[in-house]
CSV table of C-alpha atoms in Angstrom, one decimal:
chain,number,residue,atom,x,y,z
A,30,GLY,CA,-0.1,0.1,0.0
A,31,GLU,CA,0.6,3.5,-0.3
A,32,SER,CA,2.7,5.2,2.5
A,33,VAL,CA,4.7,8.3,3.8
A,34,GLY,CA,7.5,8.1,6.3
A,35,LEU,CA,10.0,10.8,7.4
A,36,HIS,CA,14.3,10.3,8.3
A,37,LEU,CA,14.0,11.6,11.3
A,38,PRO,CA,11.7,12.0,14.7
A,39,THR,CA,13.3,14.6,15.9
A,40,LEU,CA,15.4,17.7,14.6
A,41,SER,CA,16.9,20.1,17.5
A,42,VAL,CA,18.0,23.3,16.4
A,43,GLN,CA,19.8,26.7,17.4
A,44,GLU,CA,17.4,30.0,17.1
A,45,GLY,CA,18.4,31.6,13.8
A,46,ASP,CA,19.8,28.6,12.2
A,47,ASN,CA,18.2,27.0,8.8
A,48,SER,CA,16.0,23.9,10.0
A,49,ILE,CA,15.5,21.0,7.0
A,50,ILE,CA,12.9,18.1,7.5
A,51,ASN,CA,12.9,15.7,5.4
A,52,CYS,CA,9.9,13.2,3.9
A,53,ALA,CA,10.0,10.4,1.3
A,54,TYR,CA,6.9,8.6,-0.3
A,55,SER,CA,6.3,5.7,-2.2
A,56,ASN,CA,3.5,6.0,-4.7
A,57,SER,CA,4.8,7.8,-8.2
A,58,ALA,CA,1.0,8.8,-9.0
A,59,SER,CA,0.7,11.2,-6.1
A,60,ASP,CA,-0.5,14.6,-6.8
A,61,TYR,CA,-0.4,16.8,-3.8
A,62,PHE,CA,1.9,17.1,-1.8
A,63,ILE,CA,1.7,19.2,1.8
A,64,TRP,CA,3.7,20.2,4.7
A,65,TYR,CA,1.5,20.6,8.0
A,66,LYS,CA,2.4,21.9,11.3
A,67,GLN,CA,1.2,20.6,14.5
A,68,GLU,CA,1.5,22.9,18.1
A,69,SER,CA,0.8,20.8,21.2
A,70,GLY,CA,-2.6,20.7,22.2
A,71,LYS,CA,-3.3,21.5,18.9
A,72,GLY,CA,-5.0,20.2,15.5
A,73,PRO,CA,-2.8,19.7,12.3
A,74,GLN,CA,-1.9,23.4,10.5
A,75,PHE,CA,-0.9,24.3,6.5
A,76,ILE,CA,1.8,25.3,6.0
A,77,ILE,CA,2.7,24.8,2.4
A,78,ASP,CA,2.0,22.0,-0.2
A,79,ILE,CA,3.3,21.6,-3.6
A,80,ARG,CA,2.0,20.4,-7.2
A,81,SER,CA,3.7,16.8,-8.8
A,82,ASN,CA,4.6,19.0,-11.6
A,83,MET,CA,6.7,21.4,-9.3
A,84,ASP,CA,10.1,21.1,-7.9
A,85,LYS,CA,10.4,24.3,-5.8
A,86,ARG,CA,7.7,26.3,-4.2
A,87,GLN,CA,8.1,28.8,-1.6
A,88,GLY,CA,6.8,31.0,1.1
A,89,GLN,CA,6.8,33.3,3.9
A,90,ARG,CA,10.2,31.5,5.9
A,91,VAL,CA,9.3,28.0,4.4
A,92,THR,CA,10.0,26.4,1.1
A,93,VAL,CA,8.7,23.0,-0.1
A,94,LEU,CA,11.5,20.9,-2.4
A,95,LEU,CA,10.3,18.1,-4.3
A,96,ASN,CA,12.1,15.6,-5.7
A,97,LYS,CA,10.3,13.0,-8.0
A,98,THR,CA,13.0,11.2,-8.9
A,99,VAL,CA,13.6,9.6,-5.8
A,100,LYS,CA,10.1,10.7,-4.4
A,101,HIS,CA,11.8,13.1,-1.3
A,102,LEU,CA,10.0,15.9,-0.2
A,103,SER,CA,11.4,18.4,2.2
A,104,LEU,CA,10.4,21.4,4.0
A,105,GLN,CA,13.3,24.3,4.6
A,106,ILE,CA,12.5,26.5,7.8
A,107,ALA,CA,14.8,30.1,7.3
A,108,ALA,CA,15.7,31.3,10.3
A,109,THR,CA,14.3,28.7,12.6
A,110,GLN,CA,12.5,30.7,15.5
A,111,PRO,CA,11.4,29.9,19.3
A,112,GLY,CA,7.7,29.8,17.9
A,113,ASP,CA,8.9,26.9,14.9
A,114,SER,CA,9.0,24.5,17.5
A,115,ALA,CA,6.2,21.7,16.7
A,116,VAL,CA,5.6,18.7,14.9
A,117,TYR,CA,5.8,18.9,11.1
A,118,PHE,CA,4.1,16.7,9.0
A,119,CYS,CA,4.2,15.5,5.2
A,120,ALA,CA,0.9,14.2,3.4
A,121,VAL,CA,0.6,13.0,0.0
A,122,MET,CA,-2.9,13.2,-2.2
A,123,ARG,CA,-4.1,11.9,-5.2
A,124,PHE,CA,-6.8,13.3,-6.8
A,125,GLY,CA,-10.0,11.0,-7.9
A,126,GLY,CA,-13.2,10.8,-5.6
A,127,TYR,CA,-12.6,12.3,-2.1
A,128,ASN,CA,-9.4,13.1,-2.4
A,129,LYS,CA,-7.3,11.1,0.5
A,130,LEU,CA,-4.5,12.7,2.4
A,131,ILE,CA,-1.7,9.8,3.8
A,132,PHE,CA,0.1,11.5,6.5
A,133,GLY,CA,4.2,10.4,7.5
A,134,ALA,CA,4.7,9.9,10.7
A,135,GLY,CA,6.1,13.3,11.9
A,136,THR,CA,8.8,15.4,13.1
A,137,ARG,CA,8.9,16.9,16.0
A,138,LEU,CA,11.5,20.3,15.7
A,139,ALA,CA,12.9,21.6,18.7
A,140,VAL,CA,14.1,25.1,18.6
A,141,HIS,CA,17.0,26.1,21.1
A,142,PRO,CA,17.8,29.8,21.8
B,22,GLU,CA,-14.5,32.8,13.0
B,23,ALA,CA,-14.6,29.9,10.4
B,24,GLN,CA,-13.5,26.7,12.4
B,25,VAL,CA,-13.9,22.6,13.8
B,26,THR,CA,-15.0,22.3,17.0
B,27,GLN,CA,-14.8,18.6,18.8
B,28,ASN,CA,-16.4,17.9,21.9
B,29,PRO,CA,-15.3,16.5,24.5
B,30,ARG,CA,-11.5,17.3,23.8
B,31,TYR,CA,-10.8,14.9,26.6
B,32,LEU,CA,-12.1,11.7,27.8
B,33,ILE,CA,-11.2,8.6,30.4
B,34,THR,CA,-14.1,5.6,29.6
B,35,VAL,CA,-14.4,2.0,30.8
B,36,THR,CA,-14.4,-0.7,28.4
B,37,GLY,CA,-17.6,-1.7,26.6
B,38,LYS,CA,-19.5,1.7,27.4
B,39,LYS,CA,-20.5,3.6,24.3
B,40,LEU,CA,-19.4,7.0,23.2
B,41,THR,CA,-19.9,9.6,20.8
B,42,VAL,CA,-17.0,12.2,20.2
B,43,THR,CA,-19.0,15.0,18.3
B,44,CYS,CA,-17.7,17.3,15.4
B,45,SER,CA,-19.0,20.1,14.3
B,46,GLN,CA,-17.8,22.5,11.3
B,47,ASN,CA,-19.3,25.9,10.3
B,48,MET,CA,-17.6,26.4,6.9
B,49,ASN,CA,-20.1,24.7,5.1
B,50,HIS,CA,-17.7,22.2,3.6
B,51,GLU,CA,-18.5,19.2,1.8
B,52,TYR,CA,-16.1,16.9,3.3
B,53,MET,CA,-15.7,15.6,6.4
B,54,SER,CA,-13.2,13.1,7.7
B,55,TRP,CA,-11.7,11.5,11.1
B,56,TYR,CA,-8.4,10.3,12.0
B,57,ARG,CA,-7.0,8.7,15.0
B,58,GLN,CA,-3.0,10.0,15.9
B,59,ASP,CA,-1.0,7.6,17.2
B,60,PRO,CA,2.9,7.7,18.8
B,61,GLY,CA,4.9,7.0,15.6
B,62,LEU,CA,1.9,6.3,13.2
B,63,GLY,CA,1.3,9.6,11.7
B,64,LEU,CA,-2.6,10.3,11.5
B,65,ARG,CA,-4.4,7.6,10.2
B,66,GLN,CA,-8.1,7.9,8.2
B,67,ILE,CA,-11.0,6.6,9.8
B,68,TYR,CA,-14.4,7.1,8.1
B,69,TYR,CA,-14.7,9.9,5.7
B,70,SER,CA,-17.9,11.7,4.3
B,71,MET,CA,-18.3,13.5,1.0
B,72,ASN,CA,-22.1,14.8,1.7
B,73,VAL,CA,-24.7,14.2,4.0
B,74,GLU,CA,-25.8,10.8,3.9
B,75,VAL,CA,-22.7,9.7,2.4
B,76,THR,CA,-20.1,8.3,4.0
B,77,ASP,CA,-17.5,5.6,3.8
B,78,LYS,CA,-14.4,3.6,5.7
B,79,GLY,CA,-11.4,5.0,5.8
B,80,ASP,CA,-8.0,2.7,6.6
B,81,VAL,CA,-8.9,2.0,10.2
B,82,PRO,CA,-12.5,1.7,10.5
B,83,GLU,CA,-13.1,-1.3,13.0
B,84,GLY,CA,-14.8,-0.6,16.0
B,85,TYR,CA,-16.1,2.6,14.7
B,86,LYS,CA,-19.0,4.2,13.4
B,87,VAL,CA,-20.1,7.6,11.7
B,88,SER,CA,-23.3,9.2,10.2
B,89,ARG,CA,-23.7,12.8,8.5
B,90,LYS,CA,-27.5,13.6,9.0
B,91,GLU,CA,-26.3,17.3,8.4
B,92,LYS,CA,-23.8,18.9,6.5
B,93,ARG,CA,-21.7,20.5,9.3
B,94,ASN,CA,-22.0,17.5,12.0
B,95,PHE,CA,-20.3,14.1,11.7
B,96,PRO,CA,-20.1,12.4,15.0
B,97,LEU,CA,-17.7,9.6,15.9
B,98,ILE,CA,-19.6,6.1,17.8
B,99,LEU,CA,-17.7,3.7,19.4
B,100,GLU,CA,-20.3,1.4,20.0
B,101,SER,CA,-17.9,-0.9,22.2
B,102,PRO,CA,-14.7,1.1,23.2
B,103,SER,CA,-11.3,-0.9,23.9
B,104,PRO,CA,-8.2,-0.6,25.6
B,105,ASN,CA,-6.3,-0.2,22.0
B,106,GLN,CA,-8.7,2.7,21.1
B,107,THR,CA,-6.9,4.9,23.1
B,108,SER,CA,-5.9,7.5,21.0
B,109,LEU,CA,-5.8,11.7,19.9
B,110,TYR,CA,-8.8,11.8,17.2
B,111,PHE,CA,-8.9,14.6,14.8
B,112,CYS,CA,-11.8,15.7,13.1
B,113,ALA,CA,-11.6,17.4,9.6
B,114,SER,CA,-13.6,19.2,7.3
B,115,SER,CA,-12.7,20.4,3.6
B,116,SER,CA,-14.4,21.6,-0.1
B,117,PRO,CA,-14.2,19.5,-2.8
B,118,SER,CA,-11.2,20.8,-5.7
B,119,ARG,CA,-12.6,22.0,-8.5
B,120,SER,CA,-9.7,22.9,-10.5
B,121,SER,CA,-7.5,20.0,-9.7
B,122,SER,CA,-5.8,22.4,-6.8
B,123,TYR,CA,-5.8,21.2,-3.5
B,124,ASN,CA,-8.2,22.8,-1.3
B,125,GLU,CA,-7.1,22.6,2.7
B,126,GLN,CA,-8.3,20.5,5.3
B,127,PHE,CA,-9.1,22.4,8.2
B,128,PHE,CA,-8.7,20.0,11.4
B,129,GLY,CA,-10.1,20.4,14.7
B,130,PRO,CA,-8.5,20.6,18.2
B,131,GLY,CA,-8.2,16.9,18.7
B,132,THR,CA,-10.1,14.6,21.2
B,133,ARG,CA,-7.9,12.8,23.7
B,134,LEU,CA,-9.4,9.5,24.5
B,135,THR,CA,-8.6,6.9,27.0
B,136,VAL,CA,-10.3,3.3,27.3
B,137,LEU,CA,-9.6,1.9,30.4
């Protein structure tokens, strides 16, 4: 079946450094790739998405890179701040019917002053 | 404020005692779904609904029921809860994609359920 995996369950960074969170997926037919941020005690929140016909997309302080050749997705956070501390999930989606999301296990990002 | 609400937020119960977790959204979304979140496994879909009276199984539906009698509400029912259903549950809603673009799923705050 389809699977999504993250390379590291935890990532510790110094405040001000750049963070890179990685994700691998199994289904080359996936249409959309999405990153979510989950803060303690809250539900996941959308950060950024990228379509399968793109390889890079930038938002505010975040960049998502998609490498379809190796089925790898990454989230880069520039100038990481304490407020970025959270669990980050990647999810993949294939269009058709319900547009179901398949989530990875999550990476906990800890930002140290 | 656009939101998805869940009740209760925390629940401790005993094996076999029927319970319902409510979910409500005020965004007029057609799609709603339930997920459970367990350590190391991410979010797994339990059930989803594409519209009123239209529901279908997700990846882990065993032991759960849902209903969608109104567009805004999508309750999750555990007829006979067991300890392996101890988990963190999230309800989410979204609109169907109309232009092959991703329509964001909005998640509720979660319900932490413990079954003793």
